[in-house]
Short mmCIF file of C-alpha atoms and ligand atoms in Angstrom, two decimals:
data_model
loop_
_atom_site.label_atom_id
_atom_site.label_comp_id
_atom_site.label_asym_id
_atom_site.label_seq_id
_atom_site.Cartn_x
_atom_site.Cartn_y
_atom_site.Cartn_z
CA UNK A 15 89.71 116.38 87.95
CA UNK A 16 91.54 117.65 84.58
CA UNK A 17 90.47 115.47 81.58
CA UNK A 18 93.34 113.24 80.20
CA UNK A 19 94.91 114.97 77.14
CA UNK A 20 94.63 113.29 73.48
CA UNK A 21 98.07 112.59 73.12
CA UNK A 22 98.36 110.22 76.25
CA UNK A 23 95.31 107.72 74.74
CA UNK A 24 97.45 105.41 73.40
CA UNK A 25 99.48 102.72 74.35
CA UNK A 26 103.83 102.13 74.30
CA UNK A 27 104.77 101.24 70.94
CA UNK A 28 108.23 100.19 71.33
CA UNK A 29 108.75 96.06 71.88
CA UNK A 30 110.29 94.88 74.79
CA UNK A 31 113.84 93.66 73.36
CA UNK A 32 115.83 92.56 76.19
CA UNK A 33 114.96 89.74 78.58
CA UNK A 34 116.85 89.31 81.72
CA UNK A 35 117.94 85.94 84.40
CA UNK A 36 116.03 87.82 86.96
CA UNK A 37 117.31 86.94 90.30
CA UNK A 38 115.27 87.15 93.54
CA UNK A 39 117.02 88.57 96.11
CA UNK A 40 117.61 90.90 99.10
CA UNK A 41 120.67 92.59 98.27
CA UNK A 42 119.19 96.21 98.59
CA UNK A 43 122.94 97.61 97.26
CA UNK A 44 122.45 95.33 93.83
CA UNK A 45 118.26 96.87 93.97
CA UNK A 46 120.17 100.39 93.95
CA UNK A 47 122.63 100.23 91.52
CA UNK A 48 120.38 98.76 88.99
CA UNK A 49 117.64 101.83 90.07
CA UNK A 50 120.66 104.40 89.82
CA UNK A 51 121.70 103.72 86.19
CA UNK A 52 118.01 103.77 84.99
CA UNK A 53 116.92 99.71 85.28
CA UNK A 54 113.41 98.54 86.49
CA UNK A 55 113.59 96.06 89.68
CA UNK A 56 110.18 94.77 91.42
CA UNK A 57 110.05 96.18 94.99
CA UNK A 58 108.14 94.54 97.77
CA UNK A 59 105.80 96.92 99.72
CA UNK A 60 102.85 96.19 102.40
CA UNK A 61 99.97 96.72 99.78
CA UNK A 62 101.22 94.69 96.86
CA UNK A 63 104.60 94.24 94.48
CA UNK A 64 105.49 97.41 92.66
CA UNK A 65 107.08 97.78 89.64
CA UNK A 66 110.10 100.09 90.28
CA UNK A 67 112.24 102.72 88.34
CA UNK A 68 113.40 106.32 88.58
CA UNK A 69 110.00 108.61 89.19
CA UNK A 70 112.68 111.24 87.55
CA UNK A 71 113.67 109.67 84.79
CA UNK A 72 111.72 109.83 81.33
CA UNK A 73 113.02 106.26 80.39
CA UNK A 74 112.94 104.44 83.19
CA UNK A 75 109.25 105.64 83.58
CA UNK A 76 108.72 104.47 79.57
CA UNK A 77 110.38 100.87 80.27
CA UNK A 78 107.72 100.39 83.39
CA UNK A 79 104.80 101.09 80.69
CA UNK A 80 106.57 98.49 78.12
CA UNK A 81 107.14 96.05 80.47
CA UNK A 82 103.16 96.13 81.97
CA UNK A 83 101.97 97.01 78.98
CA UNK A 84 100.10 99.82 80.13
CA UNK A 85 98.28 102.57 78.33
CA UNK A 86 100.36 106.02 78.97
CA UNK A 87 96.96 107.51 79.58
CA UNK A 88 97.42 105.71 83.34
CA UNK A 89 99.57 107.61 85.87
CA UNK A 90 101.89 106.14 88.03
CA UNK A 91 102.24 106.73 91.75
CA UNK A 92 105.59 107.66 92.91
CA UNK A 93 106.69 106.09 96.23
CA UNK A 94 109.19 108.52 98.60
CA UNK A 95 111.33 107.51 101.70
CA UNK A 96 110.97 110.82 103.37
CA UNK A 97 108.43 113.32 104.10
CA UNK A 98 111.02 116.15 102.77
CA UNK A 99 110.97 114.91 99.51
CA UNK A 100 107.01 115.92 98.78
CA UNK A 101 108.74 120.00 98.47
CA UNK A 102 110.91 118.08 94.68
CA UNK A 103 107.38 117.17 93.66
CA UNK A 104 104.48 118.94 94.98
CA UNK A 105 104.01 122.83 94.65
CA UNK A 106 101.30 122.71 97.45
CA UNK A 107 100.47 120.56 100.38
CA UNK A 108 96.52 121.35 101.45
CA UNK A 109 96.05 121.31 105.43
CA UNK A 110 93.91 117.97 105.18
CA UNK A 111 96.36 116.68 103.33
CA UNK A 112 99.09 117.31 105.63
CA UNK A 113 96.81 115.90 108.67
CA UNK A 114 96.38 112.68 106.66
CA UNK A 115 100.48 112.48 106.17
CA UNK A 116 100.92 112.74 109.71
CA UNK A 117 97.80 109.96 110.37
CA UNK A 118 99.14 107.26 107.69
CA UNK A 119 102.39 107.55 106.40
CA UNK A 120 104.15 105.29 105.72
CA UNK A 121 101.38 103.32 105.13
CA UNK A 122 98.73 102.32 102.20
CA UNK A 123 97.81 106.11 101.22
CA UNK A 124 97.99 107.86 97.87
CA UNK A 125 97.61 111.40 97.86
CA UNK A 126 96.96 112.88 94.76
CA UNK A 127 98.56 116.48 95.04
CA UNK A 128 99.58 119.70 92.47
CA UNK A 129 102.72 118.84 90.84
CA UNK A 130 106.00 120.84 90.29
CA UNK A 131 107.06 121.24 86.90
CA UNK A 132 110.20 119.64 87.12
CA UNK A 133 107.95 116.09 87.63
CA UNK A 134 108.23 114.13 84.14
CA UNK A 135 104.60 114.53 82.47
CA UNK A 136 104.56 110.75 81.45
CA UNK A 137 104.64 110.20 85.06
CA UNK A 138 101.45 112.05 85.38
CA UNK A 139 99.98 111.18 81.92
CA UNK A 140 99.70 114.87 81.24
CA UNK A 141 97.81 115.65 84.16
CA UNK A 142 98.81 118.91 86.40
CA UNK A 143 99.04 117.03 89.86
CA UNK A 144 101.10 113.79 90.97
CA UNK A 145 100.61 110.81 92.85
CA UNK A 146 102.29 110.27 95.95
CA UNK A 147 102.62 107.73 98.52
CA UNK A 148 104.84 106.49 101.32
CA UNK A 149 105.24 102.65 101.41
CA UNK A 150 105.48 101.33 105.23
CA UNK A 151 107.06 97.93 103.97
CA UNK A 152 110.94 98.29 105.84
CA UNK A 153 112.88 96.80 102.98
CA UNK A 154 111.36 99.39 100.21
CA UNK A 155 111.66 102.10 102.99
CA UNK A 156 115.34 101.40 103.69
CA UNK A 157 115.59 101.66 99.81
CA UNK A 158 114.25 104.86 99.20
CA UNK A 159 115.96 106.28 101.77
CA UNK A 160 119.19 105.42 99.94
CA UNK A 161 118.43 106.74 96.91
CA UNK A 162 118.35 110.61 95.69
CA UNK A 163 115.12 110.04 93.55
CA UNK A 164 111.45 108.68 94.19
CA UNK A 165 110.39 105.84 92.39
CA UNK A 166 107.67 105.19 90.05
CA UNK A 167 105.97 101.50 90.83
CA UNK A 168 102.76 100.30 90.05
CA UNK A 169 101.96 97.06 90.74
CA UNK A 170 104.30 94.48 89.33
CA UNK A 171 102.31 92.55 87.18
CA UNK A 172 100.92 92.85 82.77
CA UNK A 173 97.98 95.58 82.55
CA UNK A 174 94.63 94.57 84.19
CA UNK A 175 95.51 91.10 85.34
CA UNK A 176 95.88 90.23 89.11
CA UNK A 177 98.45 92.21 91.24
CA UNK A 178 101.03 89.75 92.80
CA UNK A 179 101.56 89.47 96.61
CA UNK A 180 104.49 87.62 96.82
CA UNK A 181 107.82 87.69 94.57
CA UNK A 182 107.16 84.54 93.11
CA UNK A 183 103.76 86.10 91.61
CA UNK A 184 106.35 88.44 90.18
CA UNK A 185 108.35 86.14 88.48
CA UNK A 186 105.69 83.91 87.35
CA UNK A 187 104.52 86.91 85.32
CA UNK A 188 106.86 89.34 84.49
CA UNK A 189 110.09 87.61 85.32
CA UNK A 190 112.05 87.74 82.22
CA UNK A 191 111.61 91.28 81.88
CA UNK A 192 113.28 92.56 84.64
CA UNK A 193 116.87 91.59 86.52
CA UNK A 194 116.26 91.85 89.64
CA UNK A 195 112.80 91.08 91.96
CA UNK A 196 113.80 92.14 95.76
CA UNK A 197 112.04 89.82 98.06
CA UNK A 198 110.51 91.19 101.01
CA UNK A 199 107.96 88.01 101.36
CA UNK A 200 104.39 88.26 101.76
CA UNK A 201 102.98 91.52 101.52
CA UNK A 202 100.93 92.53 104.41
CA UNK A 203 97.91 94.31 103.12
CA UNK A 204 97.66 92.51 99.95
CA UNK A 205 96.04 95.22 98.17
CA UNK A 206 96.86 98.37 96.51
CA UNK A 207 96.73 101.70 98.54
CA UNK A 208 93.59 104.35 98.80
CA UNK A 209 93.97 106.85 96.69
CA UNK A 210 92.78 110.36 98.21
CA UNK A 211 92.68 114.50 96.23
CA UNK A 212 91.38 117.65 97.02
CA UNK A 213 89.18 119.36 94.32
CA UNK A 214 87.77 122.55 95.60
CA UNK A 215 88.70 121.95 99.22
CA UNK A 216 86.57 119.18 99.30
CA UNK A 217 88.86 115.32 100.02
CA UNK A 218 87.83 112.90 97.41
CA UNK A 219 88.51 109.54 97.22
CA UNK A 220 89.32 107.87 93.65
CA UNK A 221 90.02 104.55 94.65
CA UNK A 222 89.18 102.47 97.42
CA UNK A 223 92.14 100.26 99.07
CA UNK A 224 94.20 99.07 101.54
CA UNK A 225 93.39 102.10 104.11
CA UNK A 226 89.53 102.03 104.83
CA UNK A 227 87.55 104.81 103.94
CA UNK A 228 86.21 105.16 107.62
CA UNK A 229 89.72 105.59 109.02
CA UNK A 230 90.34 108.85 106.76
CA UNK A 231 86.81 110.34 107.54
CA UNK A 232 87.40 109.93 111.22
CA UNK A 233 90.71 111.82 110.96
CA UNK A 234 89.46 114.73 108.37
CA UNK A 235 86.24 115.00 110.90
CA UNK A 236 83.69 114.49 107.62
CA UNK A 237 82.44 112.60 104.74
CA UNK A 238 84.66 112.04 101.71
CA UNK A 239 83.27 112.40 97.84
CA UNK A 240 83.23 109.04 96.23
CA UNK A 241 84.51 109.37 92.78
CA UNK A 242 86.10 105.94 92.45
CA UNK A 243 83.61 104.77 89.50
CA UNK A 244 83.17 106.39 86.00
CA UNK A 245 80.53 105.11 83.61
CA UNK A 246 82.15 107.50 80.73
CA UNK A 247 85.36 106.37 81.97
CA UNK A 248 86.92 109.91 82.26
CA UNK A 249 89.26 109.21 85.25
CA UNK A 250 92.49 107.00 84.63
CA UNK A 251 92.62 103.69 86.44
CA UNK A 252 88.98 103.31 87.22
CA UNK A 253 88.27 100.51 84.25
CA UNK A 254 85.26 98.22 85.38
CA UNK A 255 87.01 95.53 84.08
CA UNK A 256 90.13 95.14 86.02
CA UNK A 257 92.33 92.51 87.93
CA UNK A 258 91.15 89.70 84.94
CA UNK A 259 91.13 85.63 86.08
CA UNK A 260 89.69 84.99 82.84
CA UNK A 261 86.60 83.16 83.99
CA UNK A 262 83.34 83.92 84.65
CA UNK A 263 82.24 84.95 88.00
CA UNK A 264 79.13 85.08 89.55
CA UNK A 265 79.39 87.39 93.21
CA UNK A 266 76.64 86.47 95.26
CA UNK A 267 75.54 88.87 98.10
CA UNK A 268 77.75 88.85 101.45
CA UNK A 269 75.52 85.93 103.64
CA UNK A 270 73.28 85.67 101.03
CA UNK A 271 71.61 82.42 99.82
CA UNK A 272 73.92 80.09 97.87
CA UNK A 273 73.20 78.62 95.17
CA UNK A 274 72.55 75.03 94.45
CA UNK A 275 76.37 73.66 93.64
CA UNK A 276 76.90 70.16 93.68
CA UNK A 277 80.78 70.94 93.62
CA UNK A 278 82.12 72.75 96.48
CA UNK A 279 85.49 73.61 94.73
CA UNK A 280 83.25 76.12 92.19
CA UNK A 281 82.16 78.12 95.44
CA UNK A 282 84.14 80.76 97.79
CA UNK A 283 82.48 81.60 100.95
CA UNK A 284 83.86 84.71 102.63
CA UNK A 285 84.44 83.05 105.99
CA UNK A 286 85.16 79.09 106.33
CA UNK A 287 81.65 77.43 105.87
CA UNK A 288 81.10 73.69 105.10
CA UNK A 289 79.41 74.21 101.60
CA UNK A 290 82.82 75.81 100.40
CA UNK A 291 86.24 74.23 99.86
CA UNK A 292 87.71 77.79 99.95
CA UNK A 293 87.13 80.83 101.60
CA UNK A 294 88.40 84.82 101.24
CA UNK A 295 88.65 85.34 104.82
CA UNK A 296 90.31 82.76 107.23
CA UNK A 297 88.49 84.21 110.34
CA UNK A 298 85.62 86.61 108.74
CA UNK A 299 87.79 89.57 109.32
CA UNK A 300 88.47 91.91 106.10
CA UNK A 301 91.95 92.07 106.73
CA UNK A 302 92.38 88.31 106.28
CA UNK A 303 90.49 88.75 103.20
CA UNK A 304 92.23 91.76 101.58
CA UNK A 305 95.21 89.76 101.95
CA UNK A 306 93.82 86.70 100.25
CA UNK A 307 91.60 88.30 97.66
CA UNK A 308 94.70 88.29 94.65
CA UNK A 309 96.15 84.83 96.03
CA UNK A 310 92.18 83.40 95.79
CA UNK A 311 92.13 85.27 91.47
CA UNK A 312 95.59 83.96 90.81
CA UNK A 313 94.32 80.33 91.90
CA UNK A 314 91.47 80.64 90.00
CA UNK A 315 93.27 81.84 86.74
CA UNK A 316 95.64 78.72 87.18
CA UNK A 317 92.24 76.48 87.43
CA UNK A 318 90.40 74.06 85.26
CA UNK A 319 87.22 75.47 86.80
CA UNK A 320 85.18 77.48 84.20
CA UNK A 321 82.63 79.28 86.24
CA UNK A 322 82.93 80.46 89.91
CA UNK A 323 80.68 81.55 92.78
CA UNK A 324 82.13 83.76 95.20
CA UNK A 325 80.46 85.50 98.17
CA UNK A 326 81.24 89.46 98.38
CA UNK A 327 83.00 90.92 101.63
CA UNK A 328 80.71 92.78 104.26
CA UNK A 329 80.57 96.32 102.66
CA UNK A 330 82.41 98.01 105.15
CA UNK A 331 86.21 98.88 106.50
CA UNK A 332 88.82 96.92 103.99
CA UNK A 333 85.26 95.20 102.44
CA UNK A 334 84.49 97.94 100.63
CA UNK A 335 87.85 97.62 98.72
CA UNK A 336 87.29 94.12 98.27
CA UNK A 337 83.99 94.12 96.87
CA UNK A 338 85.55 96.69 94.54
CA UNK A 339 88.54 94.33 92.92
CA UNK A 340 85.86 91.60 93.22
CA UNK A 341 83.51 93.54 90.92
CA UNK A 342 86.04 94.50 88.48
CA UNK A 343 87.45 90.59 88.28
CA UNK A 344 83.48 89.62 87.69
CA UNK A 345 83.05 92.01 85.08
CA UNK A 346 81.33 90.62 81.79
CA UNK A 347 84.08 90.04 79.11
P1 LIG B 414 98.66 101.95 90.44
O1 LIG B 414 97.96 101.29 89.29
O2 LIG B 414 98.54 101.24 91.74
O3 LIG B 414 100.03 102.37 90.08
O4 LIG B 414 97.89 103.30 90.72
C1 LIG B 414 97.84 104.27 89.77
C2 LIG B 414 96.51 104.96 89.89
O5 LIG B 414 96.69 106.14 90.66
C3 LIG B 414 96.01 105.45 88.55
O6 LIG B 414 95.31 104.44 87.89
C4 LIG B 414 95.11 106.60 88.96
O7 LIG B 414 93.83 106.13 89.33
C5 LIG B 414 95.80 107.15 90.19
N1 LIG B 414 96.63 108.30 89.86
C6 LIG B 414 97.96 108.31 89.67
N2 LIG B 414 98.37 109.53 89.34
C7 LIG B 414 97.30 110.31 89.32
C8 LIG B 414 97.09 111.68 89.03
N3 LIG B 414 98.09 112.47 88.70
N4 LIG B 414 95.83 112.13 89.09
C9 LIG B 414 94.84 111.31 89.42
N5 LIG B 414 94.95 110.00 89.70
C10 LIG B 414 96.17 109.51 89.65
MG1 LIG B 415 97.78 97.71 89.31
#
């Protein structure tokens, strides 16, 4: 992958001025009209709430950045309603590339593809391809089809704290800084999509979510090339520390021993077990537990509890994502 150019290391400079009444609602027609004369919203979708504003539009894609806080070095994914509208932003589609559209979109599935010129830089932080995904959430799809313009939205919440899974998470952190949140209730996945490019006709995967790695290798016929960790930190978005609850966390291996707690509130199991209060999974299966996994961090953030043990997924299907976020929240500050 190209390496991020000097002028994006930095972060947005300008203050957030205005603050809003924001309103959670469903009224797609208000989402659009706010969308079509350059506002930010926050848009529901089946991995996790996005941030949302013109993919087009310079400003729109500079108030997203000032509202999360986010360095410019870190590219947003634009989200489109139709598979027509890859041609405004992609100057080539590779043939594995096109067999994965056809497997998983709309669905939780970044492709990371060349981009056309026309695509605002600052969407791409400088970089010469684009990020591109088709949410499968039915609200957000019925929006972008009714708009002339994809949209920018990563996931609705400040820079490197937990992404929110439900509108209120929305509100609770960002509220006052947009007008609108659209509510499309829980999302489904509950975290953020897999993020797949091509470098030298070879499929590599830069970031392990809400699509399991298995699922793509079984539909590309081989092995993908894991590039979703960087100790020199070269690749944007891959920060070890990542999806913060502020406390410090202590992952112990999936049904591995636990350690001698007295208090069962300081321990998550991953499936219900009588030591724990609290558990990732409900049932032991990963999807149960990718959809809990942000929920579990917010709770904890909103705790008295100072230190917390928490058993790691099974490392495989939707695990392997989970282990990932849980690694990054565990991080040494
Ligand atoms: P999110 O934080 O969910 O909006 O996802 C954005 C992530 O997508 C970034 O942190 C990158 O890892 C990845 N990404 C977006 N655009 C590009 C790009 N042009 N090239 C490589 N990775 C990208
Ligand atoms: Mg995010």
């Amino acid at each position: 992958m190209q390496k991020i150019f000097h002028k994006w290391q930095h972060r947005p400079k300008l203050k957030l001025t205005k603050t809003f009444q924001t309103v959670i609602t469903d009224d797609l027609d208000l989402a659009k009209t706010i969308l079509d004369s350059g506002g930010v919203i926050a848009i529901p979708t089946e991995t996790v709430y996005g941030l949302a504003g013109n993919a087009m539009d310079r400003d729109s894609i500079a108030s997203i950045f000032r509202i999360k806080n986010r360095p410019y070095f870190n590219p947003l994914i634009a989200h489109i309603g139709k598979i027509e509208q890859l041609k405004s932003l992609c100057s080539t589609i590779p043939k594995e590339a096109q067999e994965l559209i056809d497997a998983f979109w709309p669905g939780p599935l970044t492709l990371v593809l060349p981009k056309k010129k026309s695509v605002p830089d600052i969407l791409t932080s400088g970089l010469n391809k684009v990020a591109v995904r088709m949410p499968s959430h039915p609200m957000t799809l019925e929006l972008l089809k009714s708009i002339k313009y994809p949209l920018a939205a990563p996931s609705a919440n400040p820079y490197k704290y937990v992404s929110p899974t439900c509108a209120q998470h929305v509100k609770n952190q960002i509220g006052s800084s947009i007008p609108l949140i659209l509510d499309g209730g829980q999302c489904e996945i509950g975290l953020e999509s897999t993020i797949i490019g091509f470098e030298e006709n070879m499929a590599v995967i830069y970031r392990l979510g809400g699509l399991a790695i298995e699922s793509v290798e079984e539909v590309l016929r081989k092995p993908l090339v894991i590039k979703t960790r960087s100790d020199n930190y070269v690749l944007p978005g891959q920060e070890k520390r990542h999806y913060s609850p502020g406390k410090e966390i202590v992952l112990i291996p999936f049904e591995g021993a636990l350690p001698p707690i007295v208090n069962p509130d300081v321990l998550i199991t991953w499936k219900p077990n009588k030591s724990s209060h609290n558990s990732l999974s409900l049932d032991g299966s990963e999807i149960s537990g990718a959809s809990r996994v942000f929920s579990i961090l917010r709770e904890l953030d909103n705790s008295k509890i100072g230190k917390i043990y928490i058993e790691r997924a099974p490392e495989k299907g939707l695990g392997k994502a989970i282990n990932d976020r849980l690694e990054r929240a565990a991080y040494p500050f």
